């Protein structure tokens, strides 16, 4: 299961437009570029859960925003970490049908004020952004909420029902979504797995709670 490029970035950047106090930022003529550090599950957690680290890549998002008649180009250098796992699905065979994603976007400080695009992002909004950017995934209603401890913070993680298309196979899946600040990064975590394999929920928790900053 793969998350397409800019799965979260554009929607998160839109949060900048609604943030008060940004006018002092956009008056400058120079482009504004901010870079995330990123976050990745520990090797121990990957070994324990049977997941593999698939890729770490930069996800730049560049947009022109307009505030109070002032236009300005902003570039966020996000970091996306993808992990996945092959699962035995009976007659369907063995498929990489479980995924864990950590998406980090940078916050920044100007004139003593800190801004980050995730300031007003709910898990429902995250689900909408993910579903709209990933053609093979549709996300429905929220069915559960639990608490993980990530970066020493208690994080509410919502579970949504969904359907995912993997080649010729369509699966009922659960999508787990949460978000947390880590120093200067706003980190979105997402876990996806077949509903029939509820044991994978525990693996998502292990991966999320092992997250550590990385600059790969």
PDB file of C-alpha atoms in Angstrom:
ATOM      1  CA  UNK A   1       0.000   0.000   0.000  1.00  0.00           C
ATOM      2  CA  UNK A   2       1.487   3.330  -1.025  1.00  0.00           C
ATOM      3  CA  UNK A   3       0.674   6.910  -0.132  1.00  0.00           C
ATOM      4  CA  UNK A   4       0.979   9.191  -3.147  1.00  0.00           C
ATOM      5  CA  UNK A   5       3.126  12.317  -3.221  1.00  0.00           C
ATOM      6  CA  UNK A   6       1.716  15.384  -1.469  1.00  0.00           C
ATOM      7  CA  UNK A   7      -0.833  13.223   0.305  1.00  0.00           C
ATOM      8  CA  UNK A   8      -1.021  15.694   3.178  1.00  0.00           C
ATOM      9  CA  UNK A   9       1.123  18.670   2.203  1.00  0.00           C
ATOM     10  CA  UNK A  10      -1.233  20.851   0.216  1.00  0.00           C
ATOM     11  CA  UNK A  11      -4.040  20.622   2.743  1.00  0.00           C
ATOM     12  CA  UNK A  12      -1.731  21.381   5.653  1.00  0.00           C
ATOM     13  CA  UNK A  13      -0.218  24.373   3.885  1.00  0.00           C
ATOM     14  CA  UNK A  14      -3.709  25.793   3.506  1.00  0.00           C
ATOM     15  CA  UNK A  15      -3.710  26.232   7.279  1.00  0.00           C
ATOM     16  CA  UNK A  16      -1.185  29.018   6.893  1.00  0.00           C
ATOM     17  CA  UNK A  17      -3.687  31.212   5.087  1.00  0.00           C
ATOM     18  CA  UNK A  18      -6.059  31.188   8.024  1.00  0.00           C
ATOM     19  CA  UNK A  19      -3.383  31.867  10.648  1.00  0.00           C
ATOM     20  CA  UNK A  20      -3.560  35.301  12.183  1.00  0.00           C
ATOM     21  CA  UNK A  21      -0.407  37.397  12.392  1.00  0.00           C
ATOM     22  CA  UNK A  22       1.125  36.213   9.118  1.00  0.00           C
ATOM     23  CA  UNK A  23       1.113  39.647   7.476  1.00  0.00           C
ATOM     24  CA  UNK A  24       4.538  40.458   8.903  1.00  0.00           C
ATOM     25  CA  UNK A  25       5.835  37.331   7.177  1.00  0.00           C
ATOM     26  CA  UNK A  26       4.510  37.942   3.694  1.00  0.00           C
ATOM     27  CA  UNK A  27       5.746  41.520   3.329  1.00  0.00           C
ATOM     28  CA  UNK A  28       9.341  40.420   2.756  1.00  0.00           C
ATOM     29  CA  UNK A  29      10.453  39.968  -0.867  1.00  0.00           C
ATOM     30  CA  UNK A  30      12.616  36.862  -0.365  1.00  0.00           C
ATOM     31  CA  UNK A  31      11.048  33.395  -0.734  1.00  0.00           C
ATOM     32  CA  UNK A  32      10.229  31.691   2.556  1.00  0.00           C
ATOM     33  CA  UNK A  33      11.594  28.146   2.829  1.00  0.00           C
ATOM     34  CA  UNK A  34      11.264  25.939   5.908  1.00  0.00           C
ATOM     35  CA  UNK A  35      12.521  22.361   6.311  1.00  0.00           C
ATOM     36  CA  UNK A  36      11.201  19.549   8.505  1.00  0.00           C
ATOM     37  CA  UNK A  37      13.475  17.179  10.422  1.00  0.00           C
ATOM     38  CA  UNK A  38      11.211  14.138  10.009  1.00  0.00           C
ATOM     39  CA  UNK A  39      10.372  11.138  12.217  1.00  0.00           C
ATOM     40  CA  UNK A  40      10.844   7.392  11.800  1.00  0.00           C
ATOM     41  CA  UNK A  41       9.955   4.271  13.830  1.00  0.00           C
ATOM     42  CA  UNK A  42      12.861   2.603  15.603  1.00  0.00           C
ATOM     43  CA  UNK A  43      14.542  -0.452  14.103  1.00  0.00           C
ATOM     44  CA  UNK A  44      13.504  -2.407  17.209  1.00  0.00           C
ATOM     45  CA  UNK A  45       9.844  -1.528  16.626  1.00  0.00           C
ATOM     46  CA  UNK A  46      10.083  -2.509  12.963  1.00  0.00           C
ATOM     47  CA  UNK A  47      11.579  -5.882  13.927  1.00  0.00           C
ATOM     48  CA  UNK A  48       8.924  -6.446  16.612  1.00  0.00           C
ATOM     49  CA  UNK A  49       5.991  -5.688  14.300  1.00  0.00           C
ATOM     50  CA  UNK A  50       7.309  -7.276  11.087  1.00  0.00           C
ATOM     51  CA  UNK A  51       7.185  -3.989   9.176  1.00  0.00           C
ATOM     52  CA  UNK A  52      10.006  -2.792   6.922  1.00  0.00           C
ATOM     53  CA  UNK A  53      11.200   0.747   6.303  1.00  0.00           C
ATOM     54  CA  UNK A  54      10.291   1.294   2.658  1.00  0.00           C
ATOM     55  CA  UNK A  55      11.396   4.866   1.944  1.00  0.00           C
ATOM     56  CA  UNK A  56      12.207   8.267   3.415  1.00  0.00           C
ATOM     57  CA  UNK A  57      11.817  11.137   0.993  1.00  0.00           C
ATOM     58  CA  UNK A  58      11.484  14.890   0.851  1.00  0.00           C
ATOM     59  CA  UNK A  59       8.014  16.171  -0.048  1.00  0.00           C
ATOM     60  CA  UNK A  60       8.318  19.840  -1.072  1.00  0.00           C
ATOM     61  CA  UNK A  61       5.132  21.874  -1.230  1.00  0.00           C
ATOM     62  CA  UNK A  62       5.342  25.267  -2.908  1.00  0.00           C
ATOM     63  CA  UNK A  63       2.370  27.578  -3.039  1.00  0.00           C
ATOM     64  CA  UNK A  64       1.578  31.275  -3.432  1.00  0.00           C
ATOM     65  CA  UNK A  65      -0.567  32.526  -0.595  1.00  0.00           C
ATOM     66  CA  UNK A  66      -2.388  35.840  -0.323  1.00  0.00           C
ATOM     67  CA  UNK A  67      -3.123  37.617   2.931  1.00  0.00           C
ATOM     68  CA  UNK A  68      -4.661  41.114   3.148  1.00  0.00           C
ATOM     69  CA  UNK A  69      -3.757  41.799  -0.464  1.00  0.00           C
ATOM     70  CA  UNK A  70      -0.128  40.689  -0.047  1.00  0.00           C
ATOM     71  CA  UNK A  71       1.037  37.699  -2.162  1.00  0.00           C
ATOM     72  CA  UNK A  72       3.940  35.537  -1.118  1.00  0.00           C
ATOM     73  CA  UNK A  73       5.522  32.254  -2.176  1.00  0.00           C
ATOM     74  CA  UNK A  74       6.059  29.737   0.622  1.00  0.00           C
ATOM     75  CA  UNK A  75       7.944  26.453   0.358  1.00  0.00           C
ATOM     76  CA  UNK A  76       7.698  23.754   3.010  1.00  0.00           C
ATOM     77  CA  UNK A  77      10.242  20.940   2.747  1.00  0.00           C
ATOM     78  CA  UNK A  78       8.261  18.111   4.324  1.00  0.00           C
ATOM     79  CA  UNK A  79       9.601  14.641   5.144  1.00  0.00           C
ATOM     80  CA  UNK A  80       7.569  11.487   4.440  1.00  0.00           C
ATOM     81  CA  UNK A  81       8.560   8.128   5.950  1.00  0.00           C
ATOM     82  CA  UNK A  82       6.770   5.000   4.690  1.00  0.00           C
ATOM     83  CA  UNK A  83       6.868   1.543   6.258  1.00  0.00           C
ATOM     84  CA  UNK A  84       4.879  -1.478   5.100  1.00  0.00           C
ATOM     85  CA  UNK A  85       4.227  -5.126   5.814  1.00  0.00           C
ATOM     86  CA  UNK A  86       3.312  -8.184   3.775  1.00  0.00           C
ATOM     87  CA  UNK A  87       0.254 -10.034   5.118  1.00  0.00           C
ATOM     88  CA  UNK A  88      -1.209 -13.449   4.367  1.00  0.00           C
ATOM     89  CA  UNK A  89      -4.791 -12.883   3.192  1.00  0.00           C
ATOM     90  CA  UNK A  90      -6.094 -16.397   2.544  1.00  0.00           C
ATOM     91  CA  UNK A  91      -7.177 -17.024  -1.079  1.00  0.00           C
ATOM     92  CA  UNK A  92      -5.953 -13.552  -2.009  1.00  0.00           C
ATOM     93  CA  UNK A  93      -2.405 -14.598  -1.174  1.00  0.00           C
ATOM     94  CA  UNK A  94       0.364 -12.541   0.387  1.00  0.00           C
ATOM     95  CA  UNK A  95       0.139  -8.783  -0.173  1.00  0.00           C
ATOM     96  CA  UNK A  96       1.804  -5.688   1.256  1.00  0.00           C
ATOM     97  CA  UNK A  97      -1.535  -4.676   2.691  1.00  0.00           C
ATOM     98  CA  UNK A  98      -0.451  -2.835   5.849  1.00  0.00           C
ATOM     99  CA  UNK A  99       1.301   0.512   5.950  1.00  0.00           C
ATOM    100  CA  UNK A 100       2.550   3.034   8.490  1.00  0.00           C
ATOM    101  CA  UNK A 101       3.347   6.601   7.482  1.00  0.00           C
ATOM    102  CA  UNK A 102       4.910   9.491   9.394  1.00  0.00           C
ATOM    103  CA  UNK A 103       4.574  12.831   7.620  1.00  0.00           C
ATOM    104  CA  UNK A 104       6.446  15.812   9.097  1.00  0.00           C
ATOM    105  CA  UNK A 105       5.895  19.426   8.089  1.00  0.00           C
ATOM    106  CA  UNK A 106       7.887  22.292   9.607  1.00  0.00           C
ATOM    107  CA  UNK A 107       6.688  25.010  11.907  1.00  0.00           C
ATOM    108  CA  UNK A 108       8.527  28.320  12.008  1.00  0.00           C
ATOM    109  CA  UNK A 109       8.865  31.377  14.178  1.00  0.00           C
ATOM    110  CA  UNK A 110       8.642  34.998  13.061  1.00  0.00           C
ATOM    111  CA  UNK A 111       8.731  38.032  15.356  1.00  0.00           C
ATOM    112  CA  UNK A 112       8.373  35.838  18.413  1.00  0.00           C
ATOM    113  CA  UNK A 113       5.315  33.974  17.113  1.00  0.00           C
ATOM    114  CA  UNK A 114       5.287  30.330  16.064  1.00  0.00           C
ATOM    115  CA  UNK A 115       3.218  29.132  13.108  1.00  0.00           C
ATOM    116  CA  UNK A 116       2.527  25.637  11.846  1.00  0.00           C
ATOM    117  CA  UNK A 117       0.006  24.434   9.243  1.00  0.00           C
ATOM    118  CA  UNK A 118      -1.353  21.766  11.556  1.00  0.00           C
ATOM    119  CA  UNK A 119      -2.603  24.245  14.119  1.00  0.00           C
ATOM    120  CA  UNK A 120      -6.274  23.660  13.267  1.00  0.00           C
ATOM    121  CA  UNK A 121      -6.172  20.249  11.596  1.00  0.00           C
ATOM    122  CA  UNK A 122      -8.582  17.622  12.976  1.00  0.00           C
ATOM    123  CA  UNK A 123      -8.253  13.889  12.337  1.00  0.00           C
ATOM    124  CA  UNK A 124     -11.392  14.149  10.168  1.00  0.00           C
ATOM    125  CA  UNK A 125      -9.615  16.766   8.036  1.00  0.00           C
ATOM    126  CA  UNK A 126      -6.537  14.535   7.838  1.00  0.00           C
ATOM    127  CA  UNK A 127      -8.744  11.648   6.703  1.00  0.00           C
ATOM    128  CA  UNK A 128     -10.298  13.833   4.003  1.00  0.00           C
ATOM    129  CA  UNK A 129      -6.878  14.984   2.767  1.00  0.00           C
ATOM    130  CA  UNK A 130      -5.493  11.442   2.668  1.00  0.00           C
ATOM    131  CA  UNK A 131      -8.541  10.042   0.900  1.00  0.00           C
ATOM    132  CA  UNK A 132      -8.570  12.825  -1.707  1.00  0.00           C
ATOM    133  CA  UNK A 133      -4.892  12.368  -2.587  1.00  0.00           C
ATOM    134  CA  UNK A 134      -4.792   8.569  -2.632  1.00  0.00           C
ATOM    135  CA  UNK A 135      -7.024   7.280  -5.436  1.00  0.00           C
ATOM    136  CA  UNK A 136      -7.043   3.688  -4.184  1.00  0.00           C
ATOM    137  CA  UNK A 137      -8.279   4.604  -0.705  1.00  0.00           C
ATOM    138  CA  UNK A 138     -11.693   5.788   0.464  1.00  0.00           C
ATOM    139  CA  UNK A 139     -12.242   6.689   4.131  1.00  0.00           C
ATOM    140  CA  UNK A 140     -15.624   6.632   5.832  1.00  0.00           C
ATOM    141  CA  UNK A 141     -16.844   7.123   9.400  1.00  0.00           C
ATOM    142  CA  UNK A 142     -14.799   7.371  12.586  1.00  0.00           C
ATOM    143  CA  UNK A 143     -15.395   4.258  14.688  1.00  0.00           C
ATOM    144  CA  UNK A 144     -12.943   4.534  17.596  1.00  0.00           C
ATOM    145  CA  UNK A 145     -10.478   6.812  19.387  1.00  0.00           C
ATOM    146  CA  UNK A 146      -7.607   5.803  21.651  1.00  0.00           C
ATOM    147  CA  UNK A 147      -4.567   7.448  23.160  1.00  0.00           C
ATOM    148  CA  UNK A 148      -0.935   6.781  22.212  1.00  0.00           C
ATOM    149  CA  UNK A 149       2.160   8.254  23.869  1.00  0.00           C
ATOM    150  CA  UNK A 150       4.305   9.795  21.131  1.00  0.00           C
ATOM    151  CA  UNK A 151       7.335  12.016  21.811  1.00  0.00           C
ATOM    152  CA  UNK A 152       6.315  11.914  25.503  1.00  0.00           C
ATOM    153  CA  UNK A 153       2.948  13.472  24.629  1.00  0.00           C
ATOM    154  CA  UNK A 154      -0.503  11.890  24.875  1.00  0.00           C
ATOM    155  CA  UNK A 155      -1.955  11.798  21.354  1.00  0.00           C
ATOM    156  CA  UNK A 156      -5.575  11.056  20.423  1.00  0.00           C
ATOM    157  CA  UNK A 157      -5.590   8.614  17.518  1.00  0.00           C
ATOM    158  CA  UNK A 158      -8.850   8.192  15.595  1.00  0.00           C
ATOM    159  CA  UNK A 159      -9.798   5.012  13.736  1.00  0.00           C
ATOM    160  CA  UNK A 160     -11.832   5.248  10.529  1.00  0.00           C
ATOM    161  CA  UNK A 161     -13.445   2.581   8.399  1.00  0.00           C
ATOM    162  CA  UNK A 162     -12.333   2.523   4.776  1.00  0.00           C
ATOM    163  CA  UNK A 163     -11.794   0.544   1.590  1.00  0.00           C
ATOM    164  CA  UNK A 164      -8.503   0.110  -0.240  1.00  0.00           C
ATOM    165  CA  UNK A 165      -7.777  -1.266  -3.708  1.00  0.00           C
ATOM    166  CA  UNK A 166      -4.597  -3.350  -4.054  1.00  0.00           C
ATOM    167  CA  UNK A 167      -4.307  -4.501  -7.653  1.00  0.00           C
ATOM    168  CA  UNK A 168      -7.326  -6.724  -8.374  1.00  0.00           C
ATOM    169  CA  UNK A 169      -8.279  -6.915  -4.685  1.00  0.00           C
ATOM    170  CA  UNK A 170     -10.508  -4.557  -2.675  1.00  0.00           C
ATOM    171  CA  UNK A 171     -10.156  -4.723   1.105  1.00  0.00           C
ATOM    172  CA  UNK A 172     -12.111  -3.313   4.029  1.00  0.00           C
ATOM    173  CA  UNK A 173      -9.495  -1.466   6.061  1.00  0.00           C
ATOM    174  CA  UNK A 174      -9.056   0.501   9.234  1.00  0.00           C
ATOM    175  CA  UNK A 175      -7.205   3.813   9.010  1.00  0.00           C
ATOM    176  CA  UNK A 176      -5.660   5.192  12.205  1.00  0.00           C
ATOM    177  CA  UNK A 177      -4.774   8.901  12.238  1.00  0.00           C
ATOM    178  CA  UNK A 178      -3.217  11.240  14.783  1.00  0.00           C
ATOM    179  CA  UNK A 179      -0.880  14.227  14.967  1.00  0.00           C
ATOM    180  CA  UNK A 180       1.672  15.632  17.395  1.00  0.00           C
ATOM    181  CA  UNK A 181       4.276  18.383  17.663  1.00  0.00           C
ATOM    182  CA  UNK A 182       7.929  17.353  17.954  1.00  0.00           C
ATOM    183  CA  UNK A 183      10.160  20.375  18.505  1.00  0.00           C
ATOM    184  CA  UNK A 184       9.733  22.374  15.278  1.00  0.00           C
ATOM    185  CA  UNK A 185       7.874  19.661  13.332  1.00  0.00           C
ATOM    186  CA  UNK A 186       4.158  18.964  13.118  1.00  0.00           C
ATOM    187  CA  UNK A 187       4.015  15.168  12.621  1.00  0.00           C
ATOM    188  CA  UNK A 188       1.039  13.288  11.183  1.00  0.00           C
ATOM    189  CA  UNK A 189       1.009   9.528  11.787  1.00  0.00           C
ATOM    190  CA  UNK A 190      -1.148   7.132   9.795  1.00  0.00           C
ATOM    191  CA  UNK A 191      -1.590   3.374  10.009  1.00  0.00           C
ATOM    192  CA  UNK A 192      -3.615   1.332   7.488  1.00  0.00           C
ATOM    193  CA  UNK A 193      -4.412  -2.388   7.622  1.00  0.00           C
ATOM    194  CA  UNK A 194      -7.201  -4.865   6.729  1.00  0.00           C
ATOM    195  CA  UNK A 195     -10.096  -4.811   9.196  1.00  0.00           C
ATOM    196  CA  UNK A 196      -9.964  -8.591   9.523  1.00  0.00           C
ATOM    197  CA  UNK A 197      -6.466  -8.337  11.055  1.00  0.00           C
ATOM    198  CA  UNK A 198      -7.196  -6.334  14.188  1.00  0.00           C
ATOM    199  CA  UNK A 199      -3.915  -7.441  15.710  1.00  0.00           C
ATOM    200  CA  UNK A 200      -2.253  -4.895  13.424  1.00  0.00           C
ATOM    201  CA  UNK A 201      -3.733  -2.095  15.530  1.00  0.00           C
ATOM    202  CA  UNK A 202      -1.283  -2.995  18.291  1.00  0.00           C
ATOM    203  CA  UNK A 203       1.547  -2.865  15.767  1.00  0.00           C
ATOM    204  CA  UNK A 204       0.504   0.630  14.692  1.00  0.00           C
ATOM    205  CA  UNK A 205       0.693   1.686  18.347  1.00  0.00           C
ATOM    206  CA  UNK A 206       4.179   0.178  18.737  1.00  0.00           C
ATOM    207  CA  UNK A 207       5.439   1.963  15.612  1.00  0.00           C
ATOM    208  CA  UNK A 208       3.878   5.290  16.570  1.00  0.00           C
ATOM    209  CA  UNK A 209       5.190   5.234  20.131  1.00  0.00           C
ATOM    210  CA  UNK A 210       8.727   4.441  18.895  1.00  0.00           C
ATOM    211  CA  UNK A 211       8.917   7.466  16.574  1.00  0.00           C
ATOM    212  CA  UNK A 212      12.137   9.453  16.808  1.00  0.00           C
ATOM    213  CA  UNK A 213      13.487  12.414  14.886  1.00  0.00           C
ATOM    214  CA  UNK A 214      15.533  11.567  11.813  1.00  0.00           C
ATOM    215  CA  UNK A 215      17.313  13.450   9.036  1.00  0.00           C
ATOM    216  CA  UNK A 216      17.751  10.709   6.414  1.00  0.00           C
TER     217      UNK A 216
END
